[in-house]
Coordinates of C-alpha atoms and ligand atoms in Angstrom, one line a residue:
X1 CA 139.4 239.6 12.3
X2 CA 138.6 243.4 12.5
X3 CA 140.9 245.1 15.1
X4 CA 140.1 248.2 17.0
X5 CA 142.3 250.1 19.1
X6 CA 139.7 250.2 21.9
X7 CA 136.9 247.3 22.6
X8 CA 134.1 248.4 25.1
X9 CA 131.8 245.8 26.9
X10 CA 128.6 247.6 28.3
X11 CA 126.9 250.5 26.8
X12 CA 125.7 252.4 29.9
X13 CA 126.5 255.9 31.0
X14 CA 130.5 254.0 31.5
X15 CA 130.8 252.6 28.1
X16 CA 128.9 255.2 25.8
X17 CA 131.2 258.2 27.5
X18 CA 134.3 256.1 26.9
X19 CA 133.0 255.1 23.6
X20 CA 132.2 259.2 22.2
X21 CA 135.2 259.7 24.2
X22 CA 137.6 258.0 22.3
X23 CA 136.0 258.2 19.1
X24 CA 136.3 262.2 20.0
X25 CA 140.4 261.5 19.8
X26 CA 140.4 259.3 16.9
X27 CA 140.7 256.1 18.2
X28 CA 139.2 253.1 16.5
X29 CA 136.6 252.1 18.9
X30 CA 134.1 249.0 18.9
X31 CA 131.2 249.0 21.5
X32 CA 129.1 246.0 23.0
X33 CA 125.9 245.7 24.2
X34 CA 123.4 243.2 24.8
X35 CA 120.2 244.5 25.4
X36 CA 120.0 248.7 24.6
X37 CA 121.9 251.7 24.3
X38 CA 122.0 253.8 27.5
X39 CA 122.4 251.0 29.9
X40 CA 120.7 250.7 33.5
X41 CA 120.7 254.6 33.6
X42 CA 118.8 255.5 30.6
X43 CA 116.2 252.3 30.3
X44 CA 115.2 251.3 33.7
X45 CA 117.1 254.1 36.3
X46 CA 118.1 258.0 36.5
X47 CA 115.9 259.1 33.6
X48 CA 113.1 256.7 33.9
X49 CA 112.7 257.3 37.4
X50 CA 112.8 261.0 37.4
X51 CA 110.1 261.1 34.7
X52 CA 107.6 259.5 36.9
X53 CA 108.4 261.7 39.5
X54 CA 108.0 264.5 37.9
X55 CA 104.9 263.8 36.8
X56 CA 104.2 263.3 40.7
X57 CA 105.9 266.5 41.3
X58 CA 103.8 268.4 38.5
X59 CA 100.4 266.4 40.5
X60 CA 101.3 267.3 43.4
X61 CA 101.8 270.7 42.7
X62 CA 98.5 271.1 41.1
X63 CA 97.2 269.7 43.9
X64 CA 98.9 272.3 46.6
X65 CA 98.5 275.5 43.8
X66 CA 96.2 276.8 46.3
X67 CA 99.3 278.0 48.5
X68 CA 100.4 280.4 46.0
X69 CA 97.1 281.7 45.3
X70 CA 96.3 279.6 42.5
X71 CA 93.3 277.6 41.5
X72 CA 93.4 274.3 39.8
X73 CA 90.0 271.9 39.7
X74 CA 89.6 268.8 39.0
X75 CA 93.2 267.4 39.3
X76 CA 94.0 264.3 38.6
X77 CA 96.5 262.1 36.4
X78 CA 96.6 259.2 34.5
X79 CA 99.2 256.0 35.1
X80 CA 99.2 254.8 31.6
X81 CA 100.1 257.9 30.2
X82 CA 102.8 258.5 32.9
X83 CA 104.1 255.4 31.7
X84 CA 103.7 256.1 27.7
X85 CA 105.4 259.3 28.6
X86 CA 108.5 258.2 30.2
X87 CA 108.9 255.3 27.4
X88 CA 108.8 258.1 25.0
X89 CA 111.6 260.3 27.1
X90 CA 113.8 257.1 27.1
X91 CA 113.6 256.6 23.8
X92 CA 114.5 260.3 22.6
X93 CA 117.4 259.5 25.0
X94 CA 118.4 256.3 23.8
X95 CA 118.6 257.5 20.1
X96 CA 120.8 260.5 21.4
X97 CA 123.2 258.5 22.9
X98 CA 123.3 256.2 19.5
X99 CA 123.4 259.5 17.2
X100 CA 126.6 260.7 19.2
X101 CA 128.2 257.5 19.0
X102 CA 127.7 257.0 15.1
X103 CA 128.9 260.3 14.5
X104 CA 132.1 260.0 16.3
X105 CA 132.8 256.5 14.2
X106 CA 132.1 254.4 17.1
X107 CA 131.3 250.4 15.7
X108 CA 128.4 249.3 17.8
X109 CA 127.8 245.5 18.0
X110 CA 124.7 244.3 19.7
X111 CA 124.8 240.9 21.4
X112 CA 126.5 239.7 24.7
X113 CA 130.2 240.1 24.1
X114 CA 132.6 237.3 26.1
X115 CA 136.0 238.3 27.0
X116 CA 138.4 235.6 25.2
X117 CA 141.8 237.2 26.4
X118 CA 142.7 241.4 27.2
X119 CA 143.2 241.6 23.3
X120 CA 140.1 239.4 22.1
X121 CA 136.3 239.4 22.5
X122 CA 133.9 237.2 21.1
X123 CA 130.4 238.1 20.2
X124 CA 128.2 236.0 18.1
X125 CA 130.7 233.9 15.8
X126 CA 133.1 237.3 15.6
X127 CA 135.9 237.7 17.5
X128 CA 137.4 241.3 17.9
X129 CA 140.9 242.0 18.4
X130 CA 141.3 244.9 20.8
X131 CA 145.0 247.2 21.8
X132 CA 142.3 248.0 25.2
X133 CA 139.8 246.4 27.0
X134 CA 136.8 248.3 28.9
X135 CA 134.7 246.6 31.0
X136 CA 131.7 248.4 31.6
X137 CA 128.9 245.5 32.5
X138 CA 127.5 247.4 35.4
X139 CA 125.3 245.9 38.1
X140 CA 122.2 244.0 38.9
X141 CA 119.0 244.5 41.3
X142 CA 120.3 242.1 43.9
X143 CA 117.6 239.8 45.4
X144 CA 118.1 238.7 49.0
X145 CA 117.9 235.2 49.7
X146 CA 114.7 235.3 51.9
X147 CA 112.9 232.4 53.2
X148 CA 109.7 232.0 51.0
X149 CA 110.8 234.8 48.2
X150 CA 109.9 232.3 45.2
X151 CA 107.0 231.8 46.7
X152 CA 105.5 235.3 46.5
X153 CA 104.9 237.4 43.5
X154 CA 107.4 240.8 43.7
X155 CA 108.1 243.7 41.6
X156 CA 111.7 244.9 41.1
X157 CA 111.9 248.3 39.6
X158 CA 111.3 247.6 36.3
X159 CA 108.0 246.1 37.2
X160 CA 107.5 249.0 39.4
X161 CA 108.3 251.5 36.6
X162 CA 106.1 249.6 33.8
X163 CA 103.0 249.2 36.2
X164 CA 99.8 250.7 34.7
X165 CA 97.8 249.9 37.5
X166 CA 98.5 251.4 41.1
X167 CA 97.9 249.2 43.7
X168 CA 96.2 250.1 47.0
X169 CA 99.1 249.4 49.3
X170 CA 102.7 248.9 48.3
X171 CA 105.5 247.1 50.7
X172 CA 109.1 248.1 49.6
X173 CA 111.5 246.4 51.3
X174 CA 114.7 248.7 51.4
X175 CA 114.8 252.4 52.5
X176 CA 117.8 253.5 50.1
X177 CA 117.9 255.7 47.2
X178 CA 115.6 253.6 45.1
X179 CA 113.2 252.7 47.5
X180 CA 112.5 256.2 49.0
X181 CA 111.7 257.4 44.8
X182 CA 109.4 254.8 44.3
X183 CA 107.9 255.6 48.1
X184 CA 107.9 259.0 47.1
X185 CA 106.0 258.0 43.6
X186 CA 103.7 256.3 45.2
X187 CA 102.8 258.0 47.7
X188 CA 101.2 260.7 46.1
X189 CA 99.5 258.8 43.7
X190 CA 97.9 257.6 46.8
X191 CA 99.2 254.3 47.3
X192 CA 99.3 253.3 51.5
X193 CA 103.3 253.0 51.5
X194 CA 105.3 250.9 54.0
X195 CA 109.0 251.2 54.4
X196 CA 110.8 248.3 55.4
X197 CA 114.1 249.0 56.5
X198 CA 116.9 247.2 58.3
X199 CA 119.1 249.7 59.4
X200 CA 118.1 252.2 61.9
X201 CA 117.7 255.2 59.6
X202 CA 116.6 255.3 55.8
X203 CA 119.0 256.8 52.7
X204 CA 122.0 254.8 54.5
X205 CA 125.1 257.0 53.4
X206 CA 123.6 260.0 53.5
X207 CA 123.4 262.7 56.3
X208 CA 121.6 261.1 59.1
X209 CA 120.0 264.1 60.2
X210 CA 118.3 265.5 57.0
X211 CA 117.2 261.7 55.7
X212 CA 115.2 261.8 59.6
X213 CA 113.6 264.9 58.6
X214 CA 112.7 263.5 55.1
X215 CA 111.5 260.5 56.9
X216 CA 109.2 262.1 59.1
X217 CA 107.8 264.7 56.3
X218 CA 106.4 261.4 54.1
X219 CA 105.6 259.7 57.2
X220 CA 103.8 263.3 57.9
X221 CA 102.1 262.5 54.2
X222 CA 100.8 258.5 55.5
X223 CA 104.2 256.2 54.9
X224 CA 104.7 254.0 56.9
X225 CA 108.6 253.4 57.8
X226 CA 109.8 250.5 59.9
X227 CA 113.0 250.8 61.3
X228 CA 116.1 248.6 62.7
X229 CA 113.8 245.8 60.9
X230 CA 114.5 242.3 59.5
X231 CA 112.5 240.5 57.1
X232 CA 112.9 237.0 57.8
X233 CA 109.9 235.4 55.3
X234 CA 107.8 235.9 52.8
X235 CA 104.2 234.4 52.3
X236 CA 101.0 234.8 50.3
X237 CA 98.7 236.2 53.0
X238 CA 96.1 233.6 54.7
X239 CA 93.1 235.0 53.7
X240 CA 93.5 234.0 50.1
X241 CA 93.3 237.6 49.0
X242 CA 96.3 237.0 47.1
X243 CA 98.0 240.0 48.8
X244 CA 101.8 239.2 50.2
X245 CA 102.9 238.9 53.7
X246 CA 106.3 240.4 55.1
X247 CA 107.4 238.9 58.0
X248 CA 109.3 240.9 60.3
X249 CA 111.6 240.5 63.2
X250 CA 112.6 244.0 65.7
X251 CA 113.1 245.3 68.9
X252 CA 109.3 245.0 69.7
X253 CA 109.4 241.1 68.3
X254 CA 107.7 239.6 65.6
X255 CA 105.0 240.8 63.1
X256 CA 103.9 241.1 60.2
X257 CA 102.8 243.5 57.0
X258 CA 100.1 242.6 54.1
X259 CA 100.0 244.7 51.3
X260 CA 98.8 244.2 47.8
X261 CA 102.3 244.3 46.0
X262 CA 105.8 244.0 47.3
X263 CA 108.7 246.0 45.8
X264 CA 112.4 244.6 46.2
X265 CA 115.1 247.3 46.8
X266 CA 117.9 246.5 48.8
X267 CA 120.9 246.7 47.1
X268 CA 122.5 246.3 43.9
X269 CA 125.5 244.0 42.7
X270 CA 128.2 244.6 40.1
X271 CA 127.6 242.5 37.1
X272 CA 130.3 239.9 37.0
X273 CA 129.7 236.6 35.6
X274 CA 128.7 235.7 31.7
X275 CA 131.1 237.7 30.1
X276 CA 134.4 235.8 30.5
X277 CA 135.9 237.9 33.3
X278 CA 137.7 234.8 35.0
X279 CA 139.6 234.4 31.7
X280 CA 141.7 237.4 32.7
X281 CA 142.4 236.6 36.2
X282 CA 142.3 239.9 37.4
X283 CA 143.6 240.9 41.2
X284 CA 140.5 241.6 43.7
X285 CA 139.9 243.1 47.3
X286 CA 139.4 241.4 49.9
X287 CA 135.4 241.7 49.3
X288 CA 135.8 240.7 45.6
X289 CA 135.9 244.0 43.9
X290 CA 138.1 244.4 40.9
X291 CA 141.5 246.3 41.9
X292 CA 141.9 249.6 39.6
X293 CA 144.5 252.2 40.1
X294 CA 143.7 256.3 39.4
X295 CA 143.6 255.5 35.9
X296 CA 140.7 253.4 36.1
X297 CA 143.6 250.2 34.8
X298 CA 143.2 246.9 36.5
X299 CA 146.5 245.0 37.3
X300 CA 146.6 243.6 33.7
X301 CA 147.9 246.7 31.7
X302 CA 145.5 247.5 28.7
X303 CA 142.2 246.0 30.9
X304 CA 140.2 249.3 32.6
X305 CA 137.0 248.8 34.8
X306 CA 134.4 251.8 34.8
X307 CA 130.9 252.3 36.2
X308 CA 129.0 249.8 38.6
X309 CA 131.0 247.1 37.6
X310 CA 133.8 249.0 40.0
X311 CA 131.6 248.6 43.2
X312 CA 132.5 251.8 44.4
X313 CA 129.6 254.2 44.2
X314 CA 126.4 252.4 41.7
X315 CA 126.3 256.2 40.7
X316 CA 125.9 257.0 36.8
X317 CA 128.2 260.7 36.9
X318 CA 130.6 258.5 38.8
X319 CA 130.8 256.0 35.6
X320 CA 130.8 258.9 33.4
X321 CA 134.0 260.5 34.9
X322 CA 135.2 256.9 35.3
X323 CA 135.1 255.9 31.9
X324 CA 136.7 260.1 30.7
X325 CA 139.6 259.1 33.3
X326 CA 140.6 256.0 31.6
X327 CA 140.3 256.6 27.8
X328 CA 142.3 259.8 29.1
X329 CA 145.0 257.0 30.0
X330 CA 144.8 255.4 27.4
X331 CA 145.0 258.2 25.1
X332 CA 148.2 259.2 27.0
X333 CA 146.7 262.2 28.7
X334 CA 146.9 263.4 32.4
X335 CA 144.2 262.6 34.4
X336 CA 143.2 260.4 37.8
X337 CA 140.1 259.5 39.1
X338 CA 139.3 261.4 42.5
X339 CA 136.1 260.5 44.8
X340 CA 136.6 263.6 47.4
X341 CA 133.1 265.0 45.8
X342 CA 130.7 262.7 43.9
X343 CA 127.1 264.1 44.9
X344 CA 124.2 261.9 46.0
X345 CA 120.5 262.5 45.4
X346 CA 117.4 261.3 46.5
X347 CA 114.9 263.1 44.1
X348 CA 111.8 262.6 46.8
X349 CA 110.2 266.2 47.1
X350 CA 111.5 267.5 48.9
X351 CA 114.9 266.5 47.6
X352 CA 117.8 265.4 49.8
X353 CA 121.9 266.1 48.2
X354 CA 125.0 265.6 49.9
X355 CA 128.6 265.7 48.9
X356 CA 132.1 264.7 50.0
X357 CA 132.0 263.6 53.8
X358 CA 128.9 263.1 56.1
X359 CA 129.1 263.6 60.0
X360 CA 129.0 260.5 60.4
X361 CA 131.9 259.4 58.3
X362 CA 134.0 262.0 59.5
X363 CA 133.4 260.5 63.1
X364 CA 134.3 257.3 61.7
X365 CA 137.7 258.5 60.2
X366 CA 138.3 260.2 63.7
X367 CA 138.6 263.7 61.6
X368 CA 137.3 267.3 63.4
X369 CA 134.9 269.5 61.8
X370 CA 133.0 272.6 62.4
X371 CA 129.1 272.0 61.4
X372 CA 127.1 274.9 60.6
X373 CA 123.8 274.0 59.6
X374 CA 121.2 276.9 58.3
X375 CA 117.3 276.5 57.6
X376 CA 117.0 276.9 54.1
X377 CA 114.3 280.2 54.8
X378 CA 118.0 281.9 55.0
X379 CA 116.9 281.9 51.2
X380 CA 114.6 283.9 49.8
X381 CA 114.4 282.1 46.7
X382 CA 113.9 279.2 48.8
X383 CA 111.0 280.9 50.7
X384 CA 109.1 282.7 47.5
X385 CA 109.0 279.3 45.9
X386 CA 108.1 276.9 49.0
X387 CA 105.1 277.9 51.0
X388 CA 105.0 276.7 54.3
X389 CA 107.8 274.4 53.7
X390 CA 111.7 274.3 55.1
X391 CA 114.8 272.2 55.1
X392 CA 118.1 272.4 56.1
X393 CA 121.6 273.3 54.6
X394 CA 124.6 271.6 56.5
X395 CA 127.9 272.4 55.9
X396 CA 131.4 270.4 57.6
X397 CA 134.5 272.3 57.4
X398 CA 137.7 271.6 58.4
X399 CA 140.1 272.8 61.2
X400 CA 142.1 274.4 58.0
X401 CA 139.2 276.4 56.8
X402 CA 138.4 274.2 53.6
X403 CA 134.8 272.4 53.1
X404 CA 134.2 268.8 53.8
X405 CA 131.2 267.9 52.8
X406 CA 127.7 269.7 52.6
X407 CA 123.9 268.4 52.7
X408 CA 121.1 269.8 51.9
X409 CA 117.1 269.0 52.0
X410 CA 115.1 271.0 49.9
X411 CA 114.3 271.8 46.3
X412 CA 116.6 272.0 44.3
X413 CA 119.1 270.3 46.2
X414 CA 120.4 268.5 43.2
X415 CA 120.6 271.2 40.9
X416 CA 122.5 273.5 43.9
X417 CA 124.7 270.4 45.4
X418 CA 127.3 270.6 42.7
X419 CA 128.5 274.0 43.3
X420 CA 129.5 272.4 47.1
X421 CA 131.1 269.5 45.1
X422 CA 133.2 272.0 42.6
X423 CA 134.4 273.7 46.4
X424 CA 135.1 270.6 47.7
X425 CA 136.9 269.0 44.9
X426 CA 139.2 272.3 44.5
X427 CA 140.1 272.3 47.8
X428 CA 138.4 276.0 48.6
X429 CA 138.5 277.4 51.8
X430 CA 135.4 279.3 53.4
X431 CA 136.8 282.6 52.5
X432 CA 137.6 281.7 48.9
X433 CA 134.4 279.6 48.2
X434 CA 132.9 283.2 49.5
X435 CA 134.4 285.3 46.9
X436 CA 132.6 283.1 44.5
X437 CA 129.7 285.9 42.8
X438 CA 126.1 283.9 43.5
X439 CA 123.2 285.1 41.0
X440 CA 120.6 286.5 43.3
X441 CA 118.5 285.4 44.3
X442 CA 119.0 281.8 43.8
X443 CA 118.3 279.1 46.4
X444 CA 122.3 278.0 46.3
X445 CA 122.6 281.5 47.7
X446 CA 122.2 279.2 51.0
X447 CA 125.8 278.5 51.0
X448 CA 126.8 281.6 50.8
X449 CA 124.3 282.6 53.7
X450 CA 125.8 279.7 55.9
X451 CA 129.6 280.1 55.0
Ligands
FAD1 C1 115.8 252.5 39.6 C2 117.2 253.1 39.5 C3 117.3 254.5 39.6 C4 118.6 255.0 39.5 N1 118.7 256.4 39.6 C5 119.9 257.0 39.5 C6 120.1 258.4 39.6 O1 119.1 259.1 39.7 N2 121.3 258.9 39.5 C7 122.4 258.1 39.3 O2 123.5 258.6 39.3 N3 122.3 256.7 39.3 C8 121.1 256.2 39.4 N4 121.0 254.8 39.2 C9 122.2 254.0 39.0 C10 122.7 254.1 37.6 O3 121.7 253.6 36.8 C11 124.0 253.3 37.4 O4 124.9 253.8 38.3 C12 124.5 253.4 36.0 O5 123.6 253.0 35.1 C13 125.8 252.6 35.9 O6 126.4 252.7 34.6 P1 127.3 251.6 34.0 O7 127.6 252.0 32.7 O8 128.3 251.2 35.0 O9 126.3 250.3 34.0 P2 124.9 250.0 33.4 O10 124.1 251.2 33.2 O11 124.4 248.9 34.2 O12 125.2 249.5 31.9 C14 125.8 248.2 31.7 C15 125.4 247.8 30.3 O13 126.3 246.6 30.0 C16 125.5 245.7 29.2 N5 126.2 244.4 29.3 C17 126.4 243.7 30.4 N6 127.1 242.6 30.1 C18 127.3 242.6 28.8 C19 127.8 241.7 27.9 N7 128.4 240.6 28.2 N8 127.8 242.0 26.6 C20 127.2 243.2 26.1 N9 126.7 244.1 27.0 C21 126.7 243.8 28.3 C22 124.1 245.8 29.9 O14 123.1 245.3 29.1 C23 124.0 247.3 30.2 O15 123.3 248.0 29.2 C24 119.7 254.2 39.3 C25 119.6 252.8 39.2 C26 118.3 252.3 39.3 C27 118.1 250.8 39.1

């Protein structure tokens, strides 16, 4: 039996960084996965998405070049290439991630691994022996239980991401992260969009004010968004069309939308059953998550949980400094696991970040803050590069001077969000953060203008 002094099960963005990780330090590492190298993130999420919208990005651009004085003809694009395109960008990505994990010694098994006991996994015939167990099995597309849903055909986002053929209209039920990208996608490739969503604002979780603004820009650009909204069945439409009906419940009563395709999005679930976890009797919250202390460590010593699987975020950097946190542990070095600042993105165009606390949850927690909230023209980066265009810059801080969270709509909010997550995470105050030396001009320059 071959014995390792770490055994991984997953290979996403949580078990490849644990995996380089400790084979960085010298530890004996063995690494399972059952379907390809890069997990959720890398095959069918971050990177596939955000090839597809750029693409849009780059189309829609073309399209608008006329705002900066610049003539392009005859724009148009073409879906299968998109799609050859972003298989080609996972693959280069893929073979990275498999490169850096051969060269630091790593032993990667394909093949669905089952957890025997915390110091054996089975794979195949094999059984490893293992000093630490990872669990890194992340999550699944969850798929509401719907009257009529295996009645109707539906895309999840893989089919929505392989699709070589736009269809004229698009239903995607679910207004979160994933739903607004593909909206987004679609949209300017044309498609008539319509939003389903249940709550009464999309982007749930992030500021409330900047995801209205985003929401009326793309409804500005033909999407349809319906709010505070229940589906409650799901039909093939009458007129034999073979298009899909939504039926909705709201405040105005009962209808109904018919569109060619539907695309499921509302929610994900950790991944937590085929892989033996029962056999280690782990302790869970009261909503069924697995318990992990700062370390990433479950309440059997030697067994860590990293990435979805945790049920805290679904958010890849979040598995990444997961999985760093806990072969840290293991490898006897100081480190704990802090969510004060872990950045979200919606990478619609315009893009939408926030970090650390929103308005809202600060009301929640009963916690005072000081808003200031700046149009993003207070940049001139921002205005040289977005023509006609604004978006806002929102920053929270506390009675004690030091940030709470910040929010910003506009490009490049993801690029710019982490330097309000490195403030937030050290604890700066407003006049510290301000000593900070901003390259001019740059369109984070906006924090600067609003602290
Ligand atoms: C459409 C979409 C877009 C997204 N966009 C973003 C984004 O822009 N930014 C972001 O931060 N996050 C994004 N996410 C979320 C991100 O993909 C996940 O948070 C991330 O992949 C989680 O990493 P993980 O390692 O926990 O799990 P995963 O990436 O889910 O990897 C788990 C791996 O474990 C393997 N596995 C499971 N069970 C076994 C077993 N028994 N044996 C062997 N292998 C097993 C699976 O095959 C899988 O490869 C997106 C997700 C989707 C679906």
């Amino acid at each position: 039996m071959d014995k390792y002094q770490i055994a991984i099960i997953g290979g996403g963005p949580a078990g490849y960084t644990a995996a380089e990780a400790a084979g960085k330090a010298g530890m004996s590492v063995v690494l399972f996965e059952k379907n390809s190298l890069g997990g959720v993130c890398l095959n069918e999420g971050c990177i596939p998405t955000k090839t597809l919208l750029y693409s849009a990005k780059t189309y829609d651009g073309a399209r608008h070049a006329a705002k900066y004085a610049v003539s392009a003809e005859n724009v148009g694009f073409d879906l299968p290439k998109i799609i050859a395109r972003k298989q080609k960008v996972v693959r280069k990505l893929v073979l990275g991630v498999k490169g850096k994990l051969t060269a630091h010694g790593v032993k990667i098994v394909t093949g669905a691994a089952e957890v025997v006991d915390k110091n054996h996994v089975r794979c195949g015939e094999e059984v490893y022996e293992c000093d630490n167990l990872l669990l890194c099995t992340g999550s699944e597309t969850f798929i509401p239980p719907i009257v009529g849903v295996d009645t109707v055909p539906y895309w999840t986002h893989r089919d929505a991401l392989d699709n070589k053929e736009l269809p004229q209209s698009l239903t995607i039920i679910g207004g979160g992260v994933i739903g607004m990208e593909f909206a987004s996608f679609f949209n300017s490739l044309g498609v008539q969009v319509t939003v389903v969503e249940m709550m009464d604002e999309i982007l749930g979780g992030m500021d409330k004010e900047l995801s209205a603004l985003l929401r009326a820009e793309y409804a500005k650009r033909g999407v349809k968004f319906m709010l505070s909204t229940k589906v409650v069945s799901l039909a093939m439409a009458e007129d034999g069309s073979g298009q899909v009906q939504v039926n909705y419940e709201n405040a105005e009563g009962a209808g109904s939308v018919v569109a060619e395709r539907l695309l499921m999005s509302v929610g994900r679930r950790p991944v937590t059953k085929g892989f033996g976890l029962e056999n280690l009797e782990l302790q869970k919250t009261e909503r069924g998550s697995i318990v992990v202390d700062e370390h990433m460590q479950t309440s059997l010593a030697g067994v860590y949980v990293c990435g979805d699987l945790t049920g805290f975020s679904l958010l890849a950097h979040t598995a990444v400094r997961e999985a760093e946190v806990a072969v840290n542990h293991i490898a006897g070095r100081e480190d704990a696991m802090s969510y004060r600042a872990i950045p979200g993105v919606v990478y619609t165009n315009p893009e939408i970040a926030g970090v650390g606390e929103t308005e809202e949850s600060l009301q929640r927690k009963g916690i005072a803050c000081r808003v200031v909230k700046l149009p993003m023209a207070y940049s001139g980066r921002f205005v040289a590069e977005n023509e006609g265009v604004n978006g806002v810059c929102k920053l929270l801080i506390a009675d004690d001077d030091t940030i709470l969270g910040a929010h910003v709509l506009g490009n490049p909010a993801s690029e710019i969000i982490t330097l309000a997550g490195m403030a937030i995470e050290l604890k700066l105050t407003v006049a510290e953060w301000k000593k900070i030396v901003f390259p001019h001009p740059t369109v984070g320059e906006i924090f600067r203008e609003a602290l």
